[in-house]
Amino acid sequence: MKLILLGAPGAGKGTQAAILADELGIPTISTGNILRAAIKNGTPTGMKAKSYMDAGHLVPDEVIIGIITERLAESDCAKGYILDGVPRTIAQAEALERAGIQFDHVVSMEVADATIMERMSGRRVCEKCGASYHITAVPPKVEGVCDVCGGKLVTRKDDAPETVKDRLTVYHKETEPLKDFYKSRGVLRSIGDMGSVEATSKAILDVLR
Ligand code: AMP
C-alpha cells in the first residue's frame, strides 16, 4: 500500500500517519522529520534547509527529491509506505511519477485555516525531548513543564502565528494544486474535519478499505 497524506500544516497528518503506520504495518516517511534530524546533526542538507524552514517557506524541490528518492529505496519501504508532508509541489509529484511510483490512495485532510491557526497557536513542544502538547487539547500536568522529562515547553519557531499564516499561504498556492493532480489520476480521497483524532483515523481507514 502506497499512501500520501495531504493537508495543511497542523491538519494532523503526523498524528494520523503514526496511527496508520501501526494499523497497516508500513513505515511513515516524513520529510519534515528527516530535515529536522538533519538540522540537529548539522549535515550539509540540514544547513541548507534551516533558513527556509524557520521562515515557513518550502525547501527547494531538488533537495526534497534527493532526500525522498534515497529514503524510498531503503528496504523497509518494499511493502509500501505512508508519505507525510511530501510531495508538497507539482514538481515533487512529477518526480515521484517519473521514478515509476504509483499511489493507491492520496488522502486529503480538509481543515479550515481558522481551525489550523487556533491549533497551532496552542501547540507546545519540549525543548529537551521533543514531546508535543496543546495548551487546551493535550495540556501538560504542570504548565510549561514536560510530563516526560521535566524539560521546558516552548513554541516551535515555525509555529509562531505570522509563520503559520505564511505556511498556510504556501500550502494553498503550492500544495493544494496536488488535489487536482491526483484527482485526475483517480486516487484522491477527501476527509473532512472529524473533530477528534479517533474519528479521523476511522474515516481514513474506511476510505482505504
Ligand atoms: P512539516 O514538519 O511537514 O510541517 O515540515 C516542516 C518544514 O520542512 C516545512 O515548512 C518546509 O520548510 C520543510 N519541508 C518538509 N517537507 C517538505 C517538502 N516536501 N517540500 C518542501 N519543504 C518541505
mmCIF file with all atom_site columns, C-alpha atoms and ligand atoms in Angstrom:
data_model
loop_
_atom_site.group_PDB
_atom_site.id
_atom_site.type_symbol
_atom_site.label_atom_id
_atom_site.label_alt_id
_atom_site.label_comp_id
_atom_site.label_asym_id
_atom_site.label_entity_id
_atom_site.label_seq_id
_atom_site.pdbx_PDB_ins_code
_atom_site.Cartn_x
_atom_site.Cartn_y
_atom_site.Cartn_z
_atom_site.occupancy
_atom_site.B_iso_or_equiv
_atom_site.pdbx_formal_charge
_atom_site.auth_seq_id
_atom_site.auth_comp_id
_atom_site.auth_asym_id
_atom_site.auth_atom_id
_atom_site.pdbx_PDB_model_num
ATOM   1   C CA  . MET A 1 1   ? 0.000   0.000  0.000   1.00 0.00 ? 1   MET A CA  1
ATOM   2   C CA  . LYS A 1 2   ? 1.426   3.344  -1.047  1.00 0.00 ? 2   LYS A CA  1
ATOM   3   C CA  . LEU A 1 3   ? -0.310  6.267  0.551   1.00 0.00 ? 3   LEU A CA  1
ATOM   4   C CA  . ILE A 1 4   ? 0.052   10.045 0.650   1.00 0.00 ? 4   ILE A CA  1
ATOM   5   C CA  . LEU A 1 5   ? -1.394  12.195 3.443   1.00 0.00 ? 5   LEU A CA  1
ATOM   6   C CA  . LEU A 1 6   ? -2.103  15.627 2.031   1.00 0.00 ? 6   LEU A CA  1
ATOM   7   C CA  . GLY A 1 7   ? -3.159  18.594 4.134   1.00 0.00 ? 7   GLY A CA  1
ATOM   8   C CA  . ALA A 1 8   ? -2.220  21.949 5.594   1.00 0.00 ? 8   ALA A CA  1
ATOM   9   C CA  . PRO A 1 9   ? 0.427   22.197 8.308   1.00 0.00 ? 9   PRO A CA  1
ATOM   10  C CA  . GLY A 1 10  ? -1.339  21.324 11.560  1.00 0.00 ? 10  GLY A CA  1
ATOM   11  C CA  . ALA A 1 11  ? -4.104  19.325 9.859   1.00 0.00 ? 11  ALA A CA  1
ATOM   12  C CA  . GLY A 1 12  ? -2.976  16.271 11.836  1.00 0.00 ? 12  GLY A CA  1
ATOM   13  C CA  . LYS A 1 13  ? -1.023  14.398 9.156   1.00 0.00 ? 13  LYS A CA  1
ATOM   14  C CA  . GLY A 1 14  ? 1.760   13.338 11.545  1.00 0.00 ? 14  GLY A CA  1
ATOM   15  C CA  . THR A 1 15  ? -0.680  12.101 14.186  1.00 0.00 ? 15  THR A CA  1
ATOM   16  C CA  . GLN A 1 16  ? -2.697  10.114 11.645  1.00 0.00 ? 16  GLN A CA  1
ATOM   17  C CA  . ALA A 1 17  ? 0.414   8.807  9.886   1.00 0.00 ? 17  ALA A CA  1
ATOM   18  C CA  . ALA A 1 18  ? 1.639   7.261  13.153  1.00 0.00 ? 18  ALA A CA  1
ATOM   19  C CA  . ILE A 1 19  ? -1.729  5.562  13.751  1.00 0.00 ? 19  ILE A CA  1
ATOM   20  C CA  . LEU A 1 20  ? -1.997  4.294  10.157  1.00 0.00 ? 20  LEU A CA  1
ATOM   21  C CA  . ALA A 1 21  ? 1.593   3.011  10.179  1.00 0.00 ? 21  ALA A CA  1
ATOM   22  C CA  . ASP A 1 22  ? 0.720   0.867  13.216  1.00 0.00 ? 22  ASP A CA  1
ATOM   23  C CA  . GLU A 1 23  ? -2.550  -0.279 11.722  1.00 0.00 ? 23  GLU A CA  1
ATOM   24  C CA  . LEU A 1 24  ? -1.151  -1.105 8.264   1.00 0.00 ? 24  LEU A CA  1
ATOM   25  C CA  . GLY A 1 25  ? 2.344   -2.289 9.251   1.00 0.00 ? 25  GLY A CA  1
ATOM   26  C CA  . ILE A 1 26  ? 4.184   0.034  6.868   1.00 0.00 ? 26  ILE A CA  1
ATOM   27  C CA  . PRO A 1 27  ? 6.577   2.924  7.637   1.00 0.00 ? 27  PRO A CA  1
ATOM   28  C CA  . THR A 1 28  ? 5.786   6.626  7.654   1.00 0.00 ? 28  THR A CA  1
ATOM   29  C CA  . ILE A 1 29  ? 8.165   8.852  5.754   1.00 0.00 ? 29  ILE A CA  1
ATOM   30  C CA  . SER A 1 30  ? 8.084   12.497 6.874   1.00 0.00 ? 30  SER A CA  1
ATOM   31  C CA  . THR A 1 31  ? 10.387  14.893 5.070   1.00 0.00 ? 31  THR A CA  1
ATOM   32  C CA  . GLY A 1 32  ? 9.857   17.411 7.908   1.00 0.00 ? 32  GLY A CA  1
ATOM   33  C CA  . ASN A 1 33  ? 11.241  14.886 10.431  1.00 0.00 ? 33  ASN A CA  1
ATOM   34  C CA  . ILE A 1 34  ? 14.124  13.936 8.118   1.00 0.00 ? 34  ILE A CA  1
ATOM   35  C CA  . LEU A 1 35  ? 15.013  17.632 7.714   1.00 0.00 ? 35  LEU A CA  1
ATOM   36  C CA  . ARG A 1 36  ? 14.752  18.397 11.457  1.00 0.00 ? 36  ARG A CA  1
ATOM   37  C CA  . ALA A 1 37  ? 17.084  15.446 12.172  1.00 0.00 ? 37  ALA A CA  1
ATOM   38  C CA  . ALA A 1 38  ? 19.498  16.759 9.520   1.00 0.00 ? 38  ALA A CA  1
ATOM   39  C CA  . ILE A 1 39  ? 19.490  20.191 11.194  1.00 0.00 ? 39  ILE A CA  1
ATOM   40  C CA  . LYS A 1 40  ? 20.095  18.642 14.617  1.00 0.00 ? 40  LYS A CA  1
ATOM   41  C CA  . ASN A 1 41  ? 23.022  16.646 13.203  1.00 0.00 ? 41  ASN A CA  1
ATOM   42  C CA  . GLY A 1 42  ? 24.448  19.669 11.398  1.00 0.00 ? 42  GLY A CA  1
ATOM   43  C CA  . THR A 1 43  ? 24.581  17.928 7.995   1.00 0.00 ? 43  THR A CA  1
ATOM   44  C CA  . PRO A 1 44  ? 25.018  19.979 4.778   1.00 0.00 ? 44  PRO A CA  1
ATOM   45  C CA  . THR A 1 45  ? 21.369  19.241 3.845   1.00 0.00 ? 45  THR A CA  1
ATOM   46  C CA  . GLY A 1 46  ? 20.229  20.442 7.271   1.00 0.00 ? 46  GLY A CA  1
ATOM   47  C CA  . MET A 1 47  ? 22.253  23.627 6.991   1.00 0.00 ? 47  MET A CA  1
ATOM   48  C CA  . LYS A 1 48  ? 20.766  24.311 3.565   1.00 0.00 ? 48  LYS A CA  1
ATOM   49  C CA  . ALA A 1 49  ? 17.192  23.655 4.767   1.00 0.00 ? 49  ALA A CA  1
ATOM   50  C CA  . LYS A 1 50  ? 17.206  25.568 8.070   1.00 0.00 ? 50  LYS A CA  1
ATOM   51  C CA  . SER A 1 51  ? 16.578  29.107 6.862   1.00 0.00 ? 51  SER A CA  1
ATOM   52  C CA  . TYR A 1 52  ? 13.696  28.006 4.615   1.00 0.00 ? 52  TYR A CA  1
ATOM   53  C CA  . MET A 1 53  ? 12.088  26.040 7.431   1.00 0.00 ? 53  MET A CA  1
ATOM   54  C CA  . ASP A 1 54  ? 12.447  28.807 10.029  1.00 0.00 ? 54  ASP A CA  1
ATOM   55  C CA  . ALA A 1 55  ? 10.756  31.225 7.621   1.00 0.00 ? 55  ALA A CA  1
ATOM   56  C CA  . GLY A 1 56  ? 7.911   28.808 6.842   1.00 0.00 ? 56  GLY A CA  1
ATOM   57  C CA  . HIS A 1 57  ? 8.983   28.505 3.201   1.00 0.00 ? 57  HIS A CA  1
ATOM   58  C CA  . LEU A 1 58  ? 9.394   25.311 1.215   1.00 0.00 ? 58  LEU A CA  1
ATOM   59  C CA  . VAL A 1 59  ? 12.822  23.736 0.958   1.00 0.00 ? 59  VAL A CA  1
ATOM   60  C CA  . PRO A 1 60  ? 13.844  23.637 -2.754  1.00 0.00 ? 60  PRO A CA  1
ATOM   61  C CA  . ASP A 1 61  ? 12.434  20.739 -4.793  1.00 0.00 ? 61  ASP A CA  1
ATOM   62  C CA  . GLU A 1 62  ? 15.818  19.312 -5.776  1.00 0.00 ? 62  GLU A CA  1
ATOM   63  C CA  . VAL A 1 63  ? 16.793  18.898 -2.095  1.00 0.00 ? 63  VAL A CA  1
ATOM   64  C CA  . ILE A 1 64  ? 13.485  17.181 -1.268  1.00 0.00 ? 64  ILE A CA  1
ATOM   65  C CA  . ILE A 1 65  ? 13.534  14.968 -4.371  1.00 0.00 ? 65  ILE A CA  1
ATOM   66  C CA  . GLY A 1 66  ? 17.058  13.795 -3.434  1.00 0.00 ? 66  GLY A CA  1
ATOM   67  C CA  . ILE A 1 67  ? 16.022  13.013 0.153   1.00 0.00 ? 67  ILE A CA  1
ATOM   68  C CA  . ILE A 1 68  ? 12.838  11.170 -0.754  1.00 0.00 ? 68  ILE A CA  1
ATOM   69  C CA  . THR A 1 69  ? 14.261  9.068  -3.606  1.00 0.00 ? 69  THR A CA  1
ATOM   70  C CA  . GLU A 1 70  ? 17.064  7.910  -1.340  1.00 0.00 ? 70  GLU A CA  1
ATOM   71  C CA  . ARG A 1 71  ? 14.693  7.121  1.539   1.00 0.00 ? 71  ARG A CA  1
ATOM   72  C CA  . LEU A 1 72  ? 12.161  5.196  -0.587  1.00 0.00 ? 72  LEU A CA  1
ATOM   73  C CA  . ALA A 1 73  ? 14.946  2.955  -1.916  1.00 0.00 ? 73  ALA A CA  1
ATOM   74  C CA  . GLU A 1 74  ? 15.553  1.582  1.605   1.00 0.00 ? 74  GLU A CA  1
ATOM   75  C CA  . SER A 1 75  ? 14.437  -1.983 2.299   1.00 0.00 ? 75  SER A CA  1
ATOM   76  C CA  . ASP A 1 76  ? 11.703  -1.134 4.842   1.00 0.00 ? 76  ASP A CA  1
ATOM   77  C CA  . CYS A 1 77  ? 9.783   0.624  2.032   1.00 0.00 ? 77  CYS A CA  1
ATOM   78  C CA  . ALA A 1 78  ? 9.486   -2.519 -0.100  1.00 0.00 ? 78  ALA A CA  1
ATOM   79  C CA  . LYS A 1 79  ? 5.960   -3.372 1.104   1.00 0.00 ? 79  LYS A CA  1
ATOM   80  C CA  . GLY A 1 80  ? 4.656   0.191  0.935   1.00 0.00 ? 80  GLY A CA  1
ATOM   81  C CA  . TYR A 1 81  ? 4.710   3.415  2.935   1.00 0.00 ? 81  TYR A CA  1
ATOM   82  C CA  . ILE A 1 82  ? 2.805   6.467  4.083   1.00 0.00 ? 82  ILE A CA  1
ATOM   83  C CA  . LEU A 1 83  ? 4.150   9.821  2.919   1.00 0.00 ? 83  LEU A CA  1
ATOM   84  C CA  . ASP A 1 84  ? 3.597   12.669 5.413   1.00 0.00 ? 84  ASP A CA  1
ATOM   85  C CA  . GLY A 1 85  ? 4.395   16.148 4.131   1.00 0.00 ? 85  GLY A CA  1
ATOM   86  C CA  . VAL A 1 86  ? 5.654   15.068 0.712   1.00 0.00 ? 86  VAL A CA  1
ATOM   87  C CA  . PRO A 1 87  ? 5.014   15.713 -2.151  1.00 0.00 ? 87  PRO A CA  1
ATOM   88  C CA  . ARG A 1 88  ? 4.277   19.382 -1.487  1.00 0.00 ? 88  ARG A CA  1
ATOM   89  C CA  . THR A 1 89  ? 4.622   20.694 -5.053  1.00 0.00 ? 89  THR A CA  1
ATOM   90  C CA  . ILE A 1 90  ? 3.651   19.515 -8.538  1.00 0.00 ? 90  ILE A CA  1
ATOM   91  C CA  . ALA A 1 91  ? 7.378   19.188 -9.367  1.00 0.00 ? 91  ALA A CA  1
ATOM   92  C CA  . GLN A 1 92  ? 7.833   16.769 -6.451  1.00 0.00 ? 92  GLN A CA  1
ATOM   93  C CA  . ALA A 1 93  ? 4.752   14.751 -7.510  1.00 0.00 ? 93  ALA A CA  1
ATOM   94  C CA  . GLU A 1 94  ? 6.028   14.566 -11.081 1.00 0.00 ? 94  GLU A CA  1
ATOM   95  C CA  . ALA A 1 95  ? 9.446   13.402 -9.868  1.00 0.00 ? 95  ALA A CA  1
ATOM   96  C CA  . LEU A 1 96  ? 7.794   10.559 -7.930  1.00 0.00 ? 96  LEU A CA  1
ATOM   97  C CA  . GLU A 1 97  ? 5.813   9.607  -11.045 1.00 0.00 ? 97  GLU A CA  1
ATOM   98  C CA  . ARG A 1 98  ? 8.955   9.671  -13.175 1.00 0.00 ? 98  ARG A CA  1
ATOM   99  C CA  . ALA A 1 99  ? 10.533  7.294  -10.658 1.00 0.00 ? 99  ALA A CA  1
ATOM   100 C CA  . GLY A 1 100 ? 7.704   4.869  -11.544 1.00 0.00 ? 100 GLY A CA  1
ATOM   101 C CA  . ILE A 1 101 ? 5.831   5.186  -8.228  1.00 0.00 ? 101 ILE A CA  1
ATOM   102 C CA  . GLN A 1 102 ? 2.044   4.812  -8.300  1.00 0.00 ? 102 GLN A CA  1
ATOM   103 C CA  . PHE A 1 103 ? -0.020  5.663  -5.244  1.00 0.00 ? 103 PHE A CA  1
ATOM   104 C CA  . ASP A 1 104 ? -3.062  3.644  -4.178  1.00 0.00 ? 104 ASP A CA  1
ATOM   105 C CA  . HIS A 1 105 ? -4.668  6.484  -2.225  1.00 0.00 ? 105 HIS A CA  1
ATOM   106 C CA  . VAL A 1 106 ? -3.999  10.168 -1.674  1.00 0.00 ? 106 VAL A CA  1
ATOM   107 C CA  . VAL A 1 107 ? -5.919  11.243 1.435   1.00 0.00 ? 107 VAL A CA  1
ATOM   108 C CA  . SER A 1 108 ? -6.608  14.956 1.622   1.00 0.00 ? 108 SER A CA  1
ATOM   109 C CA  . MET A 1 109 ? -7.301  16.085 5.210   1.00 0.00 ? 109 MET A CA  1
ATOM   110 C CA  . GLU A 1 110 ? -9.518  19.155 4.965   1.00 0.00 ? 110 GLU A CA  1
ATOM   111 C CA  . VAL A 1 111 ? -9.246  21.511 7.947   1.00 0.00 ? 111 VAL A CA  1
ATOM   112 C CA  . ALA A 1 112 ? -10.261 25.197 7.851   1.00 0.00 ? 112 ALA A CA  1
ATOM   113 C CA  . ASP A 1 113 ? -7.479  27.777 8.134   1.00 0.00 ? 113 ASP A CA  1
ATOM   114 C CA  . ALA A 1 114 ? -9.065  29.332 11.247  1.00 0.00 ? 114 ALA A CA  1
ATOM   115 C CA  . THR A 1 115 ? -9.015  25.942 12.995  1.00 0.00 ? 115 THR A CA  1
ATOM   116 C CA  . ILE A 1 116 ? -5.375  25.450 11.979  1.00 0.00 ? 116 ILE A CA  1
ATOM   117 C CA  . MET A 1 117 ? -4.419  28.891 13.359  1.00 0.00 ? 117 MET A CA  1
ATOM   118 C CA  . GLU A 1 118 ? -6.158  28.043 16.623  1.00 0.00 ? 118 GLU A CA  1
ATOM   119 C CA  . ARG A 1 119 ? -4.498  24.642 16.920  1.00 0.00 ? 119 ARG A CA  1
ATOM   120 C CA  . MET A 1 120 ? -1.015  25.815 16.029  1.00 0.00 ? 120 MET A CA  1
ATOM   121 C CA  . SER A 1 121 ? -1.055  28.731 18.453  1.00 0.00 ? 121 SER A CA  1
ATOM   122 C CA  . GLY A 1 122 ? -1.683  26.241 21.258  1.00 0.00 ? 122 GLY A CA  1
ATOM   123 C CA  . ARG A 1 123 ? 0.992   23.726 20.259  1.00 0.00 ? 123 ARG A CA  1
ATOM   124 C CA  . ARG A 1 124 ? 3.948   23.443 22.631  1.00 0.00 ? 124 ARG A CA  1
ATOM   125 C CA  . VAL A 1 125 ? 6.942   21.155 22.349  1.00 0.00 ? 125 VAL A CA  1
ATOM   126 C CA  . CYS A 1 126 ? 9.518   20.110 24.913  1.00 0.00 ? 126 CYS A CA  1
ATOM   127 C CA  . GLU A 1 127 ? 12.836  21.717 24.033  1.00 0.00 ? 127 GLU A CA  1
ATOM   128 C CA  . LYS A 1 128 ? 14.649  18.734 25.535  1.00 0.00 ? 128 LYS A CA  1
ATOM   129 C CA  . CYS A 1 129 ? 12.832  15.581 24.307  1.00 0.00 ? 129 CYS A CA  1
ATOM   130 C CA  . GLY A 1 130 ? 10.515  16.920 21.570  1.00 0.00 ? 130 GLY A CA  1
ATOM   131 C CA  . ALA A 1 131 ? 7.256   15.656 23.176  1.00 0.00 ? 131 ALA A CA  1
ATOM   132 C CA  . SER A 1 132 ? 4.256   17.549 21.834  1.00 0.00 ? 132 SER A CA  1
ATOM   133 C CA  . TYR A 1 133 ? 1.424   19.205 23.803  1.00 0.00 ? 133 TYR A CA  1
ATOM   134 C CA  . HIS A 1 134 ? -1.510  21.530 23.251  1.00 0.00 ? 134 HIS A CA  1
ATOM   135 C CA  . ILE A 1 135 ? -2.444  24.096 25.901  1.00 0.00 ? 135 ILE A CA  1
ATOM   136 C CA  . THR A 1 136 ? -6.113  23.060 25.905  1.00 0.00 ? 136 THR A CA  1
ATOM   137 C CA  . ALA A 1 137 ? -6.410  19.778 23.957  1.00 0.00 ? 137 ALA A CA  1
ATOM   138 C CA  . VAL A 1 138 ? -3.344  17.974 25.386  1.00 0.00 ? 138 VAL A CA  1
ATOM   139 C CA  . PRO A 1 139 ? -2.144  20.069 28.345  1.00 0.00 ? 139 PRO A CA  1
ATOM   140 C CA  . PRO A 1 140 ? 0.873   19.090 30.465  1.00 0.00 ? 140 PRO A CA  1
ATOM   141 C CA  . LYS A 1 141 ? 0.273   18.311 34.170  1.00 0.00 ? 141 LYS A CA  1
ATOM   142 C CA  . VAL A 1 142 ? 2.243   21.419 35.190  1.00 0.00 ? 142 VAL A CA  1
ATOM   143 C CA  . GLU A 1 143 ? 2.016   24.448 32.916  1.00 0.00 ? 143 GLU A CA  1
ATOM   144 C CA  . GLY A 1 144 ? 5.152   24.966 30.833  1.00 0.00 ? 144 GLY A CA  1
ATOM   145 C CA  . VAL A 1 145 ? 6.819   21.759 32.030  1.00 0.00 ? 145 VAL A CA  1
ATOM   146 C CA  . CYS A 1 146 ? 7.188   18.477 30.105  1.00 0.00 ? 146 CYS A CA  1
ATOM   147 C CA  . ASP A 1 147 ? 5.425   15.484 31.743  1.00 0.00 ? 147 ASP A CA  1
ATOM   148 C CA  . VAL A 1 148 ? 8.000   13.098 30.275  1.00 0.00 ? 148 VAL A CA  1
ATOM   149 C CA  . CYS A 1 149 ? 11.349  14.675 31.153  1.00 0.00 ? 149 CYS A CA  1
ATOM   150 C CA  . GLY A 1 150 ? 10.657  17.894 33.090  1.00 0.00 ? 150 GLY A CA  1
ATOM   151 C CA  . GLY A 1 151 ? 12.061  19.982 30.212  1.00 0.00 ? 151 GLY A CA  1
ATOM   152 C CA  . LYS A 1 152 ? 10.789  23.441 29.325  1.00 0.00 ? 152 LYS A CA  1
ATOM   153 C CA  . LEU A 1 153 ? 7.860   23.652 26.894  1.00 0.00 ? 153 LEU A CA  1
ATOM   154 C CA  . VAL A 1 154 ? 8.371   26.103 24.058  1.00 0.00 ? 154 VAL A CA  1
ATOM   155 C CA  . THR A 1 155 ? 6.597   27.197 20.884  1.00 0.00 ? 155 THR A CA  1
ATOM   156 C CA  . ARG A 1 156 ? 8.200   25.736 17.724  1.00 0.00 ? 156 ARG A CA  1
ATOM   157 C CA  . LYS A 1 157 ? 9.829   28.595 15.848  1.00 0.00 ? 157 LYS A CA  1
ATOM   158 C CA  . ASP A 1 158 ? 7.748   27.924 12.727  1.00 0.00 ? 158 ASP A CA  1
ATOM   159 C CA  . ASP A 1 159 ? 4.516   27.732 14.793  1.00 0.00 ? 159 ASP A CA  1
ATOM   160 C CA  . ALA A 1 160 ? 4.581   31.495 15.507  1.00 0.00 ? 160 ALA A CA  1
ATOM   161 C CA  . PRO A 1 161 ? 1.255   32.919 14.177  1.00 0.00 ? 161 PRO A CA  1
ATOM   162 C CA  . GLU A 1 162 ? 2.908   35.029 11.414  1.00 0.00 ? 162 GLU A CA  1
ATOM   163 C CA  . THR A 1 163 ? 4.868   31.988 10.231  1.00 0.00 ? 163 THR A CA  1
ATOM   164 C CA  . VAL A 1 164 ? 1.810   29.723 10.349  1.00 0.00 ? 164 VAL A CA  1
ATOM   165 C CA  . LYS A 1 165 ? -0.010  32.280 8.169   1.00 0.00 ? 165 LYS A CA  1
ATOM   166 C CA  . ASP A 1 166 ? 2.858   32.146 5.674   1.00 0.00 ? 166 ASP A CA  1
ATOM   167 C CA  . ARG A 1 167 ? 2.879   28.347 5.764   1.00 0.00 ? 167 ARG A CA  1
ATOM   168 C CA  . LEU A 1 168 ? -0.859  28.308 5.031   1.00 0.00 ? 168 LEU A CA  1
ATOM   169 C CA  . THR A 1 169 ? -0.383  30.693 2.090   1.00 0.00 ? 169 THR A CA  1
ATOM   170 C CA  . VAL A 1 170 ? 2.366   28.427 0.758   1.00 0.00 ? 170 VAL A CA  1
ATOM   171 C CA  . TYR A 1 171 ? 0.098   25.409 1.266   1.00 0.00 ? 171 TYR A CA  1
ATOM   172 C CA  . HIS A 1 172 ? -2.778  26.920 -0.741  1.00 0.00 ? 172 HIS A CA  1
ATOM   173 C CA  . LYS A 1 173 ? -0.509  28.109 -3.546  1.00 0.00 ? 173 LYS A CA  1
ATOM   174 C CA  . GLU A 1 174 ? 1.988   25.267 -3.916  1.00 0.00 ? 174 GLU A CA  1
ATOM   175 C CA  . THR A 1 175 ? 0.475   22.153 -2.364  1.00 0.00 ? 175 THR A CA  1
ATOM   176 C CA  . GLU A 1 176 ? -3.277  22.376 -2.825  1.00 0.00 ? 176 GLU A CA  1
ATOM   177 C CA  . PRO A 1 177 ? -2.979  22.020 -6.648  1.00 0.00 ? 177 PRO A CA  1
ATOM   178 C CA  . LEU A 1 178 ? -1.883  18.445 -5.926  1.00 0.00 ? 178 LEU A CA  1
ATOM   179 C CA  . LYS A 1 179 ? -5.527  17.641 -5.183  1.00 0.00 ? 179 LYS A CA  1
ATOM   180 C CA  . ASP A 1 180 ? -6.436  18.139 -8.855  1.00 0.00 ? 180 ASP A CA  1
ATOM   181 C CA  . PHE A 1 181 ? -3.255  16.352 -9.922  1.00 0.00 ? 181 PHE A CA  1
ATOM   182 C CA  . TYR A 1 182 ? -4.224  13.195 -8.000  1.00 0.00 ? 182 TYR A CA  1
ATOM   183 C CA  . LYS A 1 183 ? -7.942  13.574 -8.692  1.00 0.00 ? 183 LYS A CA  1
ATOM   184 C CA  . SER A 1 184 ? -7.170  13.267 -12.395 1.00 0.00 ? 184 SER A CA  1
ATOM   185 C CA  . ARG A 1 185 ? -5.339  10.021 -11.594 1.00 0.00 ? 185 ARG A CA  1
ATOM   186 C CA  . GLY A 1 186 ? -8.399  8.691  -9.737  1.00 0.00 ? 186 GLY A CA  1
ATOM   187 C CA  . VAL A 1 187 ? -6.730  8.282  -6.333  1.00 0.00 ? 187 VAL A CA  1
ATOM   188 C CA  . LEU A 1 188 ? -7.863  11.354 -4.353  1.00 0.00 ? 188 LEU A CA  1
ATOM   189 C CA  . ARG A 1 189 ? -9.950  10.729 -1.192  1.00 0.00 ? 189 ARG A CA  1
ATOM   190 C CA  . SER A 1 190 ? -11.078 13.727 0.852   1.00 0.00 ? 190 SER A CA  1
ATOM   191 C CA  . ILE A 1 191 ? -11.706 13.590 4.590   1.00 0.00 ? 191 ILE A CA  1
ATOM   192 C CA  . GLY A 1 192 ? -13.496 16.462 6.346   1.00 0.00 ? 192 GLY A CA  1
ATOM   193 C CA  . ASP A 1 193 ? -12.577 17.759 9.796   1.00 0.00 ? 193 ASP A CA  1
ATOM   194 C CA  . MET A 1 194 ? -13.969 15.000 12.042  1.00 0.00 ? 194 MET A CA  1
ATOM   195 C CA  . GLY A 1 195 ? -13.246 16.839 15.307  1.00 0.00 ? 195 GLY A CA  1
ATOM   196 C CA  . SER A 1 196 ? -11.245 14.114 17.037  1.00 0.00 ? 196 SER A CA  1
ATOM   197 C CA  . VAL A 1 197 ? -8.143  12.036 16.348  1.00 0.00 ? 197 VAL A CA  1
ATOM   198 C CA  . GLU A 1 198 ? -10.075 8.758  16.672  1.00 0.00 ? 198 GLU A CA  1
ATOM   199 C CA  . ALA A 1 199 ? -12.921 9.795  14.355  1.00 0.00 ? 199 ALA A CA  1
ATOM   200 C CA  . THR A 1 200 ? -10.411 10.969 11.743  1.00 0.00 ? 200 THR A CA  1
ATOM   201 C CA  . SER A 1 201 ? -8.461  7.671  11.836  1.00 0.00 ? 201 SER A CA  1
ATOM   202 C CA  . LYS A 1 202 ? -11.687 5.748  11.428  1.00 0.00 ? 202 LYS A CA  1
ATOM   203 C CA  . ALA A 1 203 ? -12.756 7.894  8.470   1.00 0.00 ? 203 ALA A CA  1
ATOM   204 C CA  . ILE A 1 204 ? -9.370  7.405  6.787   1.00 0.00 ? 204 ILE A CA  1
ATOM   205 C CA  . LEU A 1 205 ? -9.330  3.639  7.335   1.00 0.00 ? 205 LEU A CA  1
ATOM   206 C CA  . ASP A 1 206 ? -12.881 3.462  5.951   1.00 0.00 ? 206 ASP A CA  1
ATOM   207 C CA  . VAL A 1 207 ? -11.861 5.074  2.653   1.00 0.00 ? 207 VAL A CA  1
ATOM   208 C CA  . LEU A 1 208 ? -8.803  2.795  2.355   1.00 0.00 ? 208 LEU A CA  1
ATOM   209 C CA  . ARG A 1 209 ? -10.937 -0.352 2.645   1.00 0.00 ? 209 ARG A CA  1
HETATM 210 P P1  . AMP B 2 .   ? 6.469   19.640 8.389   1.00 0.00 ? 1   AMP B P1  1
HETATM 211 O O1  . AMP B 2 .   ? 7.078   19.011 9.582   1.00 0.00 ? 1   AMP B O1  1
HETATM 212 O O2  . AMP B 2 .   ? 5.959   18.635 7.374   1.00 0.00 ? 1   AMP B O2  1
HETATM 213 O O3  . AMP B 2 .   ? 5.440   20.688 8.731   1.00 0.00 ? 1   AMP B O3  1
HETATM 214 O O4  . AMP B 2 .   ? 7.646   20.414 7.621   1.00 0.00 ? 1   AMP B O4  1
HETATM 215 C C1  . AMP B 2 .   ? 8.331   21.474 8.245   1.00 0.00 ? 1   AMP B C1  1
HETATM 216 C C2  . AMP B 2 .   ? 9.054   22.299 7.200   1.00 0.00 ? 1   AMP B C2  1
HETATM 217 O O5  . AMP B 2 .   ? 10.002  21.483 6.496   1.00 0.00 ? 1   AMP B O5  1
HETATM 218 C C3  . AMP B 2 .   ? 8.185   22.894 6.103   1.00 0.00 ? 1   AMP B C3  1
HETATM 219 O O6  . AMP B 2 .   ? 7.577   24.107 6.494   1.00 0.00 ? 1   AMP B O6  1
HETATM 220 C C4  . AMP B 2 .   ? 9.203   23.092 4.980   1.00 0.00 ? 1   AMP B C4  1
HETATM 221 O O7  . AMP B 2 .   ? 10.032  24.196 5.239   1.00 0.00 ? 1   AMP B O7  1
HETATM 222 C C5  . AMP B 2 .   ? 10.082  21.846 5.115   1.00 0.00 ? 1   AMP B C5  1
HETATM 223 N N1  . AMP B 2 .   ? 9.551   20.708 4.307   1.00 0.00 ? 1   AMP B N1  1
HETATM 224 C C6  . AMP B 2 .   ? 9.123   19.498 4.754   1.00 0.00 ? 1   AMP B C6  1
HETATM 225 N N2  . AMP B 2 .   ? 8.720   18.720 3.742   1.00 0.00 ? 1   AMP B N2  1
HETATM 226 C C7  . AMP B 2 .   ? 8.881   19.452 2.596   1.00 0.00 ? 1   AMP B C7  1
HETATM 227 C C8  . AMP B 2 .   ? 8.622   19.202 1.215   1.00 0.00 ? 1   AMP B C8  1
HETATM 228 N N3  . AMP B 2 .   ? 8.101   18.055 0.792   1.00 0.00 ? 1   AMP B N3  1
HETATM 229 N N4  . AMP B 2 .   ? 8.906   20.197 0.341   1.00 0.00 ? 1   AMP B N4  1
HETATM 230 C C9  . AMP B 2 .   ? 9.444   21.368 0.736   1.00 0.00 ? 1   AMP B C9  1
HETATM 231 N N5  . AMP B 2 .   ? 9.697   21.661 2.028   1.00 0.00 ? 1   AMP B N5  1
HETATM 232 C C10 . AMP B 2 .   ? 9.421   20.723 2.964   1.00 0.00 ? 1   AMP B C10 1
#
